[in-house]
C-alpha positions as protocol buffer text, in pm:
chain_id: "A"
residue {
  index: 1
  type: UNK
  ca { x: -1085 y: 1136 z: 2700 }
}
residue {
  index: 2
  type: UNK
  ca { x: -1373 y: 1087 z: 2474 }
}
residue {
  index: 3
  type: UNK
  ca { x: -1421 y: 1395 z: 2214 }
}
residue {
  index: 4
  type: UNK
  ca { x: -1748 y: 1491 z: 2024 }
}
residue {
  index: 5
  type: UNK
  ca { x: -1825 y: 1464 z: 1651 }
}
residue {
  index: 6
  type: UNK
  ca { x: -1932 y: 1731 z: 1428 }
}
residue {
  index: 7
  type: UNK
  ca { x: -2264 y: 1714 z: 1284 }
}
residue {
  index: 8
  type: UNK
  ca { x: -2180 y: 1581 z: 950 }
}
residue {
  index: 9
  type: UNK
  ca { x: -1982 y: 1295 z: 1130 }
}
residue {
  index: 10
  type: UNK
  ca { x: -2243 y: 1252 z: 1353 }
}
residue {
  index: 11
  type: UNK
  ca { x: -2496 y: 1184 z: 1018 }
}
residue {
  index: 12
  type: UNK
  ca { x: -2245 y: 947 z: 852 }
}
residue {
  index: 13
  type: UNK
  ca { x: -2309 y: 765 z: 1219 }
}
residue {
  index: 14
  type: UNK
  ca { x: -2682 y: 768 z: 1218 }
}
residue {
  index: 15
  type: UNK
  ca { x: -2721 y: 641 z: 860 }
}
residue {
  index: 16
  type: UNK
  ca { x: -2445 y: 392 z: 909 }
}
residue {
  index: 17
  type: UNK
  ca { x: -2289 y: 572 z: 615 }
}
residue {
  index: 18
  type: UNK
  ca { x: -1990 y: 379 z: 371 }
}
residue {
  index: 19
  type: UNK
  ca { x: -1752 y: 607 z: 529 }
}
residue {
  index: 20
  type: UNK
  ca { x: -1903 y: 469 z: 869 }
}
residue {
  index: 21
  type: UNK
  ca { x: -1861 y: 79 z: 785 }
}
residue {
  index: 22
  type: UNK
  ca { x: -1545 y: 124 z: 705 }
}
residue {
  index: 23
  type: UNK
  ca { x: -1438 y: 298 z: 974 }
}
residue {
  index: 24
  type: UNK
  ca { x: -1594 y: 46 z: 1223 }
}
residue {
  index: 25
  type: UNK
  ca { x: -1481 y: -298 z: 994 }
}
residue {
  index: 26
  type: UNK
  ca { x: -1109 y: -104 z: 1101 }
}
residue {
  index: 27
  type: UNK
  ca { x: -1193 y: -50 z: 1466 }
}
residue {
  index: 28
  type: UNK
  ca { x: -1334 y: -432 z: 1423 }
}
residue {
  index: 29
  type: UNK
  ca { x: -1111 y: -601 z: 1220 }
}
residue {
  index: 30
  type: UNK
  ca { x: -1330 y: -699 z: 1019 }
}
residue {
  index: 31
  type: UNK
  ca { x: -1205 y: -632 z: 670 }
}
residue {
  index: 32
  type: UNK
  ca { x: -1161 y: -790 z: 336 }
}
residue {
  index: 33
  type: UNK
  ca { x: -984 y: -564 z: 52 }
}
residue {
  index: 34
  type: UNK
  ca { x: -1074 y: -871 z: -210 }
}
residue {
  index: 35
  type: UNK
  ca { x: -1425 y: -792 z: -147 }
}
residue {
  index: 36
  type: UNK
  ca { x: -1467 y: -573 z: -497 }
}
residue {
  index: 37
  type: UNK
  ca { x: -1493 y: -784 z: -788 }
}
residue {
  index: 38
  type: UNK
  ca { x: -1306 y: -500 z: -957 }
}
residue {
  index: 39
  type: UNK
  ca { x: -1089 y: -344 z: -750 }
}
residue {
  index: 40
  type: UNK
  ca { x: -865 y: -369 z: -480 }
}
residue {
  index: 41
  type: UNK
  ca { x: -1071 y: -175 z: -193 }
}
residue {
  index: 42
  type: UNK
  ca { x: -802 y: -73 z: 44 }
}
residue {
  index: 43
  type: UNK
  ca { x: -845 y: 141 z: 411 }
}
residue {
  index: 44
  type: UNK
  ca { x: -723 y: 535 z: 303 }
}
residue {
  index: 45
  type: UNK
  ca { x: -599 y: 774 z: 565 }
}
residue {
  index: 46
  type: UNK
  ca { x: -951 y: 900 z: 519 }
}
residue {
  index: 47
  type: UNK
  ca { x: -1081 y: 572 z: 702 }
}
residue {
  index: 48
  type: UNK
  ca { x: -839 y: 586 z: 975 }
}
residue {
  index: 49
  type: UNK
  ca { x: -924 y: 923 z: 1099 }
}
residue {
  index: 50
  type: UNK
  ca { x: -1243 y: 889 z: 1089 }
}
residue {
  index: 51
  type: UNK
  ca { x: -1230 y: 529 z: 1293 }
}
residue {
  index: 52
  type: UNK
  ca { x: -977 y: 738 z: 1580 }
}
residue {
  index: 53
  type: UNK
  ca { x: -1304 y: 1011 z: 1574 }
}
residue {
  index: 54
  type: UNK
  ca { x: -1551 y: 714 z: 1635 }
}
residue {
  index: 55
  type: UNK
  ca { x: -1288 y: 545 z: 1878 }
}
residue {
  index: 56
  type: UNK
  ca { x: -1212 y: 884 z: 2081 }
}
residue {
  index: 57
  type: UNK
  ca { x: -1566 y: 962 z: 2097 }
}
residue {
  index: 58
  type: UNK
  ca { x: -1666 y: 647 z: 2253 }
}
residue {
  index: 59
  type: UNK
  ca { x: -1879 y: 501 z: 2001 }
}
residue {
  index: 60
  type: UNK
  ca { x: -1697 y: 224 z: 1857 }
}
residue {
  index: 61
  type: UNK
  ca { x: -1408 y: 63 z: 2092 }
}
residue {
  index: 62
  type: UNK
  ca { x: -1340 y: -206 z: 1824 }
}
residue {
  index: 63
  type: UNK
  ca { x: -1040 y: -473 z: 1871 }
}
residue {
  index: 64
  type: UNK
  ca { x: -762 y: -190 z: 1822 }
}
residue {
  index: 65
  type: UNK
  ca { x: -687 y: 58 z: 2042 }
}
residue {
  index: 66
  type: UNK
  ca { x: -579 y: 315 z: 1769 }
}
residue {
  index: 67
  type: UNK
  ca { x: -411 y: 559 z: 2028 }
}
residue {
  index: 68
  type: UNK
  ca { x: -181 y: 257 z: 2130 }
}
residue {
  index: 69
  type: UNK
  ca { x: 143 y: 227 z: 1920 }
}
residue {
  index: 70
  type: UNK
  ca { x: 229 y: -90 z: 2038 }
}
residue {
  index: 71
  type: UNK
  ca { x: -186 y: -180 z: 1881 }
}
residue {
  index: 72
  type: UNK
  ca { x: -175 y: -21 z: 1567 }
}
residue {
  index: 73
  type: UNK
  ca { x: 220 y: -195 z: 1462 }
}
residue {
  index: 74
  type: UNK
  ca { x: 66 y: -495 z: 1547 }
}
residue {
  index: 75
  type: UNK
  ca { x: -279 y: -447 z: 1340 }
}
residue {
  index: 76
  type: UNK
  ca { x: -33 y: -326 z: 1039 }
}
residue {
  index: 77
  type: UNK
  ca { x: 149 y: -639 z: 1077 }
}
residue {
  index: 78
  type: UNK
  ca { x: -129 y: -848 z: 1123 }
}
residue {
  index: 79
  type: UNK
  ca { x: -306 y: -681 z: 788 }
}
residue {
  index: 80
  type: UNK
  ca { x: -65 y: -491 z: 624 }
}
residue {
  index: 81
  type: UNK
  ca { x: -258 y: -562 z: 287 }
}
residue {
  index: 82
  type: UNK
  ca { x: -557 y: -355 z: 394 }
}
residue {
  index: 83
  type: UNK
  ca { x: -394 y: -51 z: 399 }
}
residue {
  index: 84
  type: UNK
  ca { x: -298 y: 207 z: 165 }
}
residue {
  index: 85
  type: UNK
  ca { x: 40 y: 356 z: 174 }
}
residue {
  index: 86
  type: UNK
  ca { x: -145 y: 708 z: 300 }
}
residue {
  index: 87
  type: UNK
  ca { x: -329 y: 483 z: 588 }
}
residue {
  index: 88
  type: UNK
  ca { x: -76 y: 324 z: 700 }
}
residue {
  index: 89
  type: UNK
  ca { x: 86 y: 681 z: 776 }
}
residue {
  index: 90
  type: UNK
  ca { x: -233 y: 811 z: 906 }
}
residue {
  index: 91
  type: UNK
  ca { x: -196 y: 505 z: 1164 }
}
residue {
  index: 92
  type: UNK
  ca { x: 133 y: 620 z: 1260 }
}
residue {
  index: 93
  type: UNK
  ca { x: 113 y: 977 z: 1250 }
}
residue {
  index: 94
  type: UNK
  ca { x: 17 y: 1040 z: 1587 }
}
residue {
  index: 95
  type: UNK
  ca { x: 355 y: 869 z: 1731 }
}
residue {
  index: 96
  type: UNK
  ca { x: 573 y: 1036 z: 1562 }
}
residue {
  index: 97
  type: UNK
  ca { x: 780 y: 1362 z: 1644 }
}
């Protein structure tokens, strides 16, 4: 089912936005937390929902099919140091009760 972004989500696509390459280097896999000579830049929940709005709408398929439990435990395993506690449970959320 692919969904439609607001507007402002829509501009954060068009100007390839952080929030937007951070979002797809989720969806992609392509991430690196030491990247910050200062601090630790970790994924937020923020991140995550925003990648499932770019994923549902069909813009970004990336490697991870974030609507997929069996996907997402396996991209937490595979890079469980990317996330923050709060994204991790945004990855989750939708498969629980």
């Amino acid at each position: 089912m692919t969904t439609l972004l607001n507007p402002q989500a829509m501009q954060r696509v068009l100007t390839h936005s952080e929030e937007y390459r951070r979002a797809v280097g989720l969806l992609n896999e392509n991430w690196d937390p030491e990247d910050q000579p200062i601090y630790r830049n970790v994924l937020e929940a923020a991140d995550v929902h925003f990648a499932r709005q770019l994923q549902m709408a069909g813009l970004v398929g990336g490697t991870t099919d974030l609507g997929d439990y069996r996907a997402v435990n396996q991209l937490i395993m595979r890079h469980d140091q990317w996330f923050s506690t709060g994204a991790r449970q945004a990855l989750l959320a939708p498969f629980q009760d």
